[in-house]
């Protein structure tokens, strides 16, 4: 890493808006002692999945389809985490730079089940195309980068919530919504379940294996697993903001303005920055009359501090009102814009990253070595690099037992976090974690002792592209 230039090191720069104001500094006003008490065991299962975001849904569905008795606990009223409730409706690249779909399996199934009205993106035949007209067209629509058309569609979040829910039900997942995991149940370095809070009070769920898909490693951190919290302030991987949608717009007119009047567009952006400061441009959605704003990306706030998160909510809402007024007044296609929705879930990109048995590292991108415990293949961040191998070891805590991590808090460095936190990669690690958890529960071994060859064969049979799957799955 020492020889890398700043440009080589930072792949996900874009606009990062440094913190503008301080929240009130709160210090503990003393301490109280919580009394010990007996609590009911709400459920016993093979695999407990904590958090119903992209990684959690994939983990729960994969584990249940593998034959495990699965409980999925989610604190809100819907599934999908940031991919639905966070309004992150732009699903990042699932194809590599040659147009080959490398993130598949459940990822492909989620997309296929949306239906034509709920997804917008290039047709299959164009993935990988370097045709300049196609690349220019899709480049304006979040689906072409470095002159290559990619499979990175935008989707309808409400339909995706329904798809997730339906697939969880079909697989036989025991879904609990409106329940907040508050504490691990662990003994002698092994997690055996979790305590959650709901309107029913405090209850326990016991499991053979727990999968932490809370996004911020809430379970593994509380149970004592080591984690990294360093960030790269030059990259957007750590930024935080609440997203929003404007409706009543004409995105085609807006895109025509961007493409055909570049000078007027840069004047518009300059004026926006001058008047608003942290200024954001919209991206397309699944409909021409809906615009998506996934920023302004705020730096300097913690995703683990309630006061800071509260401040981000206020600043995002204030920013949205300023954007609405400015866009209505100055942006072609936005004259009749109205606020369709502010995301019900705050957009936290980074909280903690597991210290795992293995880590995905920036220093490994160039060589593109295939890990012997590969559980998925991620597209690389630029055509300069080969595809990136995701190892099972990045889901397994270095020391803590009985638990696997999946999603944006797996083991990696800050640069690799830039793409491993994306939704397709969260589906990928979720599917692997769920399959591994079911295998561990069924064979009575710890997750770290799972037969990796068998895991790879199972994933391969589920349609996950792998370069290490050589073992046939017994019927
Ligand atoms: C503003 C923004 C823009 C982004 N842009 C893109 C993009 O364009 N393309 C892309 O592919 N990705 C993008 N990402 C990244 C991507 O959305 C997330 O990294 C991804 O959704 C993470 O998935 P996850 O399953 O790890 O966690 P999450 O999506 O955060 O889901 C975690 C789930 O766990 C639940 N949970 C958490 N704690 C508990 C608890 N204690 N008890 C019960 N439930 C709990 C939460 O409610 C949530 O449903 C963006 C992220 C943000 C914030």
XYZ file of C-alpha atoms and ligand atoms in Angstrom:
528
model
C 0.000 0.000 0.000
C 2.913 2.353 0.679
C 3.576 2.956 -3.028
C 0.013 3.887 -3.989
C -0.791 7.415 -5.097
C -3.745 9.183 -3.507
C -5.727 8.508 -6.689
C -4.924 4.801 -6.573
C -5.853 4.618 -2.936
C -9.134 6.495 -3.099
C -11.645 5.007 -5.496
C -14.852 6.284 -4.009
C -14.102 9.978 -3.595
C -17.037 11.912 -5.054
C -18.355 14.785 -2.927
C -17.811 14.402 0.785
C -19.243 17.190 2.892
C -17.390 17.730 6.131
C -19.391 18.177 9.280
C -20.842 21.654 9.468
C -22.164 21.955 12.978
C -21.637 20.312 16.331
C -24.307 18.418 18.217
C -24.671 19.173 21.881
C -22.009 17.345 23.879
C -23.735 14.897 26.199
C -21.868 13.243 29.061
C -23.366 10.462 31.237
C -25.353 11.889 34.133
C -24.245 9.106 36.490
C -24.969 5.364 36.287
C -27.629 2.942 37.505
C -27.430 -0.818 38.055
C -29.869 -2.955 36.099
C -31.356 -5.737 38.223
C -30.956 -9.356 37.045
C -34.274 -10.905 35.972
C -35.728 -13.985 34.292
C -37.043 -13.458 30.774
C -39.144 -15.770 28.575
C -37.512 -17.722 25.760
C -39.546 -16.510 22.799
C -38.203 -19.108 20.347
C -35.507 -21.753 19.785
C -34.126 -22.272 16.312
C -31.178 -23.502 14.288
C -30.224 -20.145 12.800
C -31.068 -16.709 14.193
C -30.564 -13.844 11.749
C -30.411 -10.394 13.345
C -31.383 -7.562 10.998
C -33.554 -7.791 7.885
C -31.529 -5.714 5.424
C -30.237 -7.103 2.101
C -27.696 -9.327 3.842
C -30.175 -10.480 6.508
C -32.924 -11.412 4.054
C -30.430 -13.290 1.872
C -29.020 -15.092 4.927
C -32.449 -16.055 6.263
C -33.793 -17.274 2.904
C -30.597 -19.222 2.155
C -30.546 -20.862 5.596
C -34.246 -21.764 5.470
C -33.969 -23.181 1.954
C -31.073 -25.284 3.253
C -33.449 -26.911 5.712
C -32.691 -24.928 8.890
C -35.309 -23.603 11.286
C -34.700 -19.891 10.928
C -35.819 -16.836 12.887
C -35.258 -13.420 11.290
C -35.526 -10.437 13.648
C -35.961 -6.896 12.309
C -36.560 -3.701 14.271
C -38.715 -1.918 11.656
C -41.976 -2.840 9.903
C -40.433 -3.999 6.623
C -37.560 -5.963 5.169
C -34.749 -4.589 3.037
C -32.834 -2.266 5.350
C -31.204 0.508 3.368
C -32.119 -1.115 0.037
C -35.776 -0.252 0.727
C -36.262 1.782 3.926
C -33.090 3.762 3.252
C -34.279 4.569 -0.299
C -30.999 3.247 -1.692
C -32.852 2.209 -4.806
C -29.813 2.145 -7.057
C -28.507 -1.400 -6.898
C -24.805 -1.247 -7.662
C -23.008 -3.342 -10.271
C -23.646 -7.078 -10.431
C -21.623 -7.514 -13.636
C -17.878 -7.379 -14.103
C -16.160 -5.145 -16.651
C -16.751 -7.721 -19.390
C -20.476 -7.718 -18.666
C -20.478 -11.149 -17.011
C -22.959 -11.372 -14.130
C -20.707 -12.268 -11.175
C -23.123 -11.551 -8.319
C -25.928 -14.008 -8.900
C -27.832 -16.585 -6.855
C -30.384 -14.855 -4.632
C -29.287 -11.468 -6.013
C -30.543 -12.455 -9.467
C -33.727 -13.912 -7.987
C -34.527 -10.710 -6.065
C -34.136 -8.686 -9.268
C -36.035 -11.171 -11.463
C -39.018 -11.206 -9.126
C -39.485 -7.427 -9.121
C -41.447 -7.387 -12.379
C -40.894 -5.050 -15.324
C -42.659 -2.028 -13.765
C -40.423 -2.038 -10.694
C -36.966 -2.076 -12.253
C -35.146 0.132 -14.776
C -31.789 -0.596 -16.337
C -30.004 -1.808 -19.457
C -31.261 -5.033 -21.094
C -29.131 -8.171 -20.657
C -27.752 -7.938 -24.215
C -26.130 -4.553 -23.418
C -24.254 -5.593 -20.259
C -20.557 -5.104 -20.982
C -21.212 -3.088 -24.136
C -18.609 -0.423 -24.914
C -20.692 1.134 -27.639
C -20.210 4.897 -27.070
C -23.896 5.732 -27.588
C -25.077 3.020 -25.213
C -22.441 3.994 -22.635
C -23.410 7.690 -22.898
C -27.118 6.844 -22.547
C -26.668 4.558 -19.541
C -23.883 6.687 -18.050
C -26.525 9.313 -17.275
C -28.700 6.604 -15.735
C -26.274 5.051 -13.202
C -25.618 2.045 -15.425
C -22.385 2.754 -17.330
C -18.976 3.510 -15.885
C -15.565 3.869 -17.540
C -17.380 3.547 -20.900
C -18.846 0.116 -20.056
C -22.576 -0.621 -19.668
C -23.264 -2.458 -16.407
C -26.094 -4.319 -14.702
C -26.817 -1.776 -11.964
C -30.538 -1.053 -12.085
C -32.797 1.231 -10.100
C -35.795 -0.340 -8.393
C -39.126 0.396 -6.702
C -38.460 0.050 -2.951
C -42.034 -0.867 -2.000
C -42.112 -3.726 -4.507
C -38.707 -4.926 -3.286
C -40.018 -4.950 0.303
C -42.828 -7.204 -0.908
C -40.444 -9.496 -2.799
C -38.244 -9.901 0.289
C -41.263 -10.611 2.513
C -42.748 -13.071 0.042
C -39.493 -14.965 -0.412
C -38.921 -15.169 3.351
C -42.439 -16.565 3.816
C -42.081 -19.048 0.969
C -38.808 -20.324 2.440
C -40.481 -20.850 5.823
C -38.557 -18.138 7.690
C -40.075 -17.317 11.090
C -40.143 -13.539 10.721
C -40.350 -11.208 13.713
C -40.781 -7.527 12.892
C -40.854 -4.714 15.458
C -38.228 -6.417 17.610
C -34.929 -4.759 18.513
C -31.977 -6.995 19.393
C -30.436 -5.540 22.541
C -27.955 -8.096 23.907
C -26.146 -11.258 22.958
C -26.571 -14.469 24.905
C -23.060 -15.882 25.116
C -21.154 -18.350 27.254
C -17.434 -19.021 27.275
C -16.770 -17.170 24.024
C -19.675 -18.736 22.153
C -22.841 -16.909 21.130
C -26.004 -18.910 21.793
C -28.715 -16.447 20.938
C -29.864 -12.912 21.570
C -32.211 -10.885 23.722
C -34.640 -8.546 22.023
C -37.084 -5.855 23.126
C -40.554 -5.296 21.741
C -43.988 -4.217 22.942
C -44.023 -7.601 24.721
C -41.006 -6.607 26.757
C -37.649 -8.367 26.890
C -37.389 -11.867 25.418
C -34.711 -14.350 24.389
C -34.174 -16.351 21.201
C -31.820 -19.322 21.432
C -30.023 -20.602 18.345
C -27.321 -23.002 17.275
C -25.814 -20.305 15.055
C -26.405 -16.554 14.967
C -25.863 -14.416 11.860
C -25.223 -10.748 12.598
C -26.656 -8.651 9.766
C -27.405 -5.530 11.802
C -25.114 -3.490 9.536
C -23.133 -2.095 12.438
C -22.013 -5.352 14.058
C -24.284 -4.730 17.053
C -24.279 -8.388 18.094
C -20.679 -9.338 17.508
C -19.375 -6.126 19.118
C -21.539 -6.573 22.212
C -20.460 -10.225 22.455
C -16.798 -9.238 22.513
C -15.575 -9.777 18.938
C -12.829 -7.418 17.854
C -13.770 -4.859 15.214
C -12.188 -2.059 13.198
C -13.608 1.443 13.223
C -11.014 3.393 11.232
C -12.350 5.341 8.257
C -10.892 6.981 5.183
C -12.088 10.565 5.339
C -11.366 11.096 1.613
C -13.792 8.381 0.535
C -17.559 8.265 0.798
C -17.543 4.807 2.434
C -18.106 6.301 5.903
C -20.522 9.128 5.059
C -23.994 9.400 6.509
C -27.201 11.125 5.418
C -30.889 10.452 5.059
C -31.976 10.082 1.439
C -35.174 11.338 -0.173
C -37.328 11.078 -3.296
C -38.941 13.942 -5.204
C -41.947 13.126 -7.381
C -43.724 15.229 -10.019
C -40.480 15.629 -11.971
C -39.563 14.960 -15.590
C -36.194 13.202 -15.413
C -35.919 12.977 -19.176
C -35.948 16.774 -19.388
C -33.400 16.977 -16.578
C -31.102 14.446 -18.287
C -31.439 16.272 -21.604
C -30.415 19.470 -19.830
C -27.346 17.751 -18.308
C -26.292 16.132 -21.575
C -27.088 18.876 -24.068
C -26.303 22.024 -22.115
C -23.075 21.201 -20.252
C -22.182 24.827 -19.597
C -25.620 25.665 -18.248
C -25.469 22.497 -16.148
C -22.123 23.418 -14.591
C -23.439 26.937 -13.934
C -26.456 25.372 -12.220
C -24.200 23.190 -10.045
C -21.914 26.111 -9.179
C -24.886 28.256 -8.155
C -26.321 25.393 -6.106
C -23.030 24.962 -4.236
C -22.842 28.706 -3.639
C -26.394 29.016 -2.324
C -26.798 25.707 -0.486
C -23.252 24.563 0.269
C -23.560 20.773 0.351
C -25.313 20.474 -2.978
C -26.487 17.248 -4.552
C -27.625 16.202 -8.002
C -30.397 13.660 -8.441
C -30.058 10.226 -9.967
C -32.712 8.417 -11.949
C -35.203 6.044 -10.353
C -37.422 3.285 -11.692
C -39.834 5.956 -13.015
C -39.381 9.098 -15.086
C -41.449 11.151 -12.625
C -39.429 10.222 -9.514
C -35.930 11.575 -8.712
C -33.576 10.038 -6.147
C -31.235 12.020 -3.901
C -28.713 9.787 -2.086
C -26.767 12.685 -0.558
C -25.407 15.190 0.398
C -22.904 12.816 2.009
C -21.927 14.000 5.450
C -18.584 13.244 7.018
C -17.642 13.542 10.669
C -20.743 11.960 12.212
C -20.924 8.623 13.992
C -23.426 5.939 12.969
C -23.278 4.631 16.549
C -24.167 7.817 18.442
C -27.855 8.689 18.829
C -27.280 12.401 19.259
C -25.195 12.568 16.097
C -27.740 10.490 14.174
C -30.462 12.830 15.399
C -28.451 15.767 14.095
C -27.987 14.071 10.712
C -31.754 13.607 10.453
C -32.282 17.311 11.024
C -29.532 18.391 8.629
C -30.776 16.016 5.921
C -34.341 17.288 6.264
C -33.186 20.914 6.170
C -31.024 20.169 3.136
C -33.950 18.491 1.396
C -36.141 21.585 1.846
C -33.352 23.792 0.448
C -32.875 21.454 -2.511
C -36.598 21.400 -3.231
C -36.800 25.193 -3.400
C -33.649 25.483 -5.525
C -34.568 22.703 -7.939
C -38.120 23.989 -8.387
C -36.761 27.434 -9.224
C -33.811 26.486 -11.438
C -33.797 22.863 -12.654
C -35.481 21.930 -15.946
C -37.938 19.135 -15.191
C -38.305 20.019 -11.489
C -40.776 22.908 -11.689
C -43.571 20.822 -10.116
C -41.463 18.637 -7.835
C -42.897 17.590 -4.494
C -41.561 15.586 -1.576
C -42.583 11.984 -2.125
C -40.686 10.436 0.783
C -37.831 11.024 3.199
C -36.227 7.681 3.981
C -37.632 5.982 7.088
C -34.119 4.626 7.762
C -31.056 6.819 8.199
C -28.322 6.074 5.663
C -25.384 4.829 7.679
C -22.624 3.595 5.414
C -20.167 2.533 8.120
C -20.193 1.738 11.828
C -17.885 -1.187 12.538
C -15.991 -3.787 10.506
C -15.338 -7.231 11.891
C -11.832 -8.413 12.640
C -12.194 -11.716 10.871
C -10.168 -14.824 10.224
C -9.412 -13.158 6.859
C -9.839 -9.637 5.455
C -10.381 -8.270 1.950
C -7.542 -5.798 1.406
C -6.728 -3.075 -1.129
C -3.254 -4.587 -1.466
C -4.840 -7.711 -2.995
C -6.866 -5.995 -5.729
C -4.142 -5.895 -8.379
C -3.219 -9.581 -8.189
C -6.852 -10.700 -8.046
C -5.917 -13.971 -6.358
C -8.718 -16.498 -5.921
C -9.159 -17.292 -2.221
C -9.230 -20.993 -1.389
C -12.344 -20.331 0.724
C -14.029 -18.120 -1.888
C -17.767 -17.730 -1.240
C -18.449 -15.136 -3.903
C -16.958 -12.941 -6.585
C -17.276 -9.171 -6.449
C -16.864 -6.909 -9.458
C -13.781 -4.735 -8.963
C -14.126 -0.972 -8.568
C -12.480 -0.180 -11.902
C -11.511 -2.012 -15.123
C -7.879 -1.696 -13.944
C -8.470 -4.566 -11.522
C -9.618 -8.163 -11.959
C -12.653 -9.445 -10.102
C -12.237 -9.675 -6.342
C -12.517 -12.915 -4.430
C -14.584 -12.780 -1.236
C -13.354 -15.331 1.322
C -15.472 -17.168 3.897
C -12.912 -16.087 6.507
C -14.105 -12.469 6.146
C -17.442 -13.533 7.705
C -15.917 -15.490 10.612
C -14.824 -13.615 13.759
C -11.184 -14.101 14.647
C -12.052 -15.387 18.117
C -15.794 -15.312 18.950
C -17.706 -18.538 18.195
C -21.287 -19.382 17.224
C -21.679 -16.309 15.026
C -21.123 -15.197 11.431
C -21.201 -11.672 10.028
C -22.655 -10.688 6.659
C -23.319 -7.381 4.957
C -21.556 -4.063 5.194
C -19.705 -4.859 8.445
C -17.630 -7.852 7.277
C -13.841 -7.975 7.586
C -12.066 -5.669 5.118
C -9.997 -2.510 4.981
C -11.487 0.930 4.395
C -10.849 0.911 0.619
C -12.418 -2.497 0.096
C -15.336 -1.434 2.277
C -16.089 1.075 -0.513
C -17.571 -1.738 -2.644
C -18.136 -4.638 -0.223
C -20.814 -2.538 1.510
C -22.853 -2.254 -1.708
C -26.215 -4.032 -1.882
C -25.232 -6.850 -4.307
C -22.175 -7.674 -2.188
C -24.419 -7.719 0.915
C -26.707 -10.231 -0.830
C -23.623 -12.251 -1.722
C -22.216 -12.419 1.819
C -25.713 -12.909 3.255
C -26.404 -15.916 1.061
C -23.043 -17.437 1.986
C -23.501 -16.780 5.711
C -27.011 -18.262 5.741
C -25.914 -21.373 3.867
C -22.878 -21.779 6.123
C -24.957 -21.250 9.273
C -27.434 -23.938 8.206
C -24.568 -26.287 7.394
C -22.907 -25.652 10.767
C -26.187 -26.184 12.631
C -26.946 -29.358 10.701
C -23.496 -30.882 11.111
C -23.129 -29.773 14.737
C -19.917 -27.827 14.171
C -18.879 -24.259 14.840
C -19.155 -21.872 11.887
C -15.349 -21.635 11.752
C -15.142 -25.422 11.328
C -17.614 -25.681 8.452
C -16.473 -27.879 5.562
C -15.660 -25.081 3.133
C -15.590 -27.338 0.062
C -19.088 -28.487 0.854
C -20.204 -24.916 1.468
C -18.797 -23.925 -1.928
C -20.568 -26.833 -3.611
C -23.867 -25.836 -1.979
C -23.465 -22.205 -3.044
C -22.550 -23.249 -6.543
C -25.690 -25.399 -6.711
C -27.663 -22.277 -5.675
C -26.356 -20.450 -8.759
C -23.553 -18.501 -7.060
C -20.601 -18.130 -9.477
C -17.451 -19.471 -7.793
C -14.021 -20.469 -9.009
C -13.400 -23.018 -6.255
C -16.537 -25.153 -6.399
C -15.492 -28.621 -7.421
C -17.418 -30.891 -5.071
C -20.784 -32.214 -6.209
C -23.578 -31.826 -3.669
C -24.959 -35.218 -2.608
C -28.627 -35.572 -3.590
C -27.008 7.064 1.330
C -26.472 5.744 0.856
C -26.287 5.532 -0.494
C -25.865 4.273 -0.933
N -25.753 4.057 -2.268
C -25.652 2.788 -2.718
C -25.845 2.501 -4.084
O -26.044 3.409 -4.889
N -25.807 1.187 -4.489
C -25.599 0.174 -3.590
O -25.627 -0.994 -4.015
N -25.387 0.430 -2.275
C -25.427 1.702 -1.820
N -25.287 1.968 -0.490
C -24.872 0.904 0.440
C -25.979 -0.069 0.833
O -27.243 0.533 0.808
C -25.757 -0.624 2.252
O -24.404 -0.767 2.565
C -26.448 -1.976 2.374
O -27.846 -1.783 2.338
C -26.059 -2.656 3.669
O -26.832 -3.827 3.827
P -26.811 -4.581 5.225
O -27.714 -5.724 5.118
O -25.399 -4.824 5.624
O -27.331 -3.487 6.266
P -28.615 -2.546 6.283
O -29.138 -2.276 4.928
O -28.214 -1.390 7.139
O -29.686 -3.423 7.050
C -29.540 -3.723 8.424
C -30.907 -4.104 8.961
O -30.771 -4.526 10.309
C -31.759 -3.886 11.113
N -31.187 -3.762 12.451
C -30.088 -3.080 12.791
N -29.833 -3.210 14.088
C -30.813 -3.994 14.580
C -31.098 -4.485 15.882
N -30.310 -4.189 16.923
N -32.189 -5.275 16.041
C -32.998 -5.570 14.983
N -32.764 -5.124 13.731
C -31.685 -4.348 13.541
C -32.001 -2.558 10.439
O -33.266 -2.029 10.784
C -31.877 -2.931 8.963
O -33.120 -3.347 8.411
C -25.621 3.242 -0.002
C -25.771 3.476 1.367
C -26.195 4.719 1.788
C -26.382 4.947 3.248
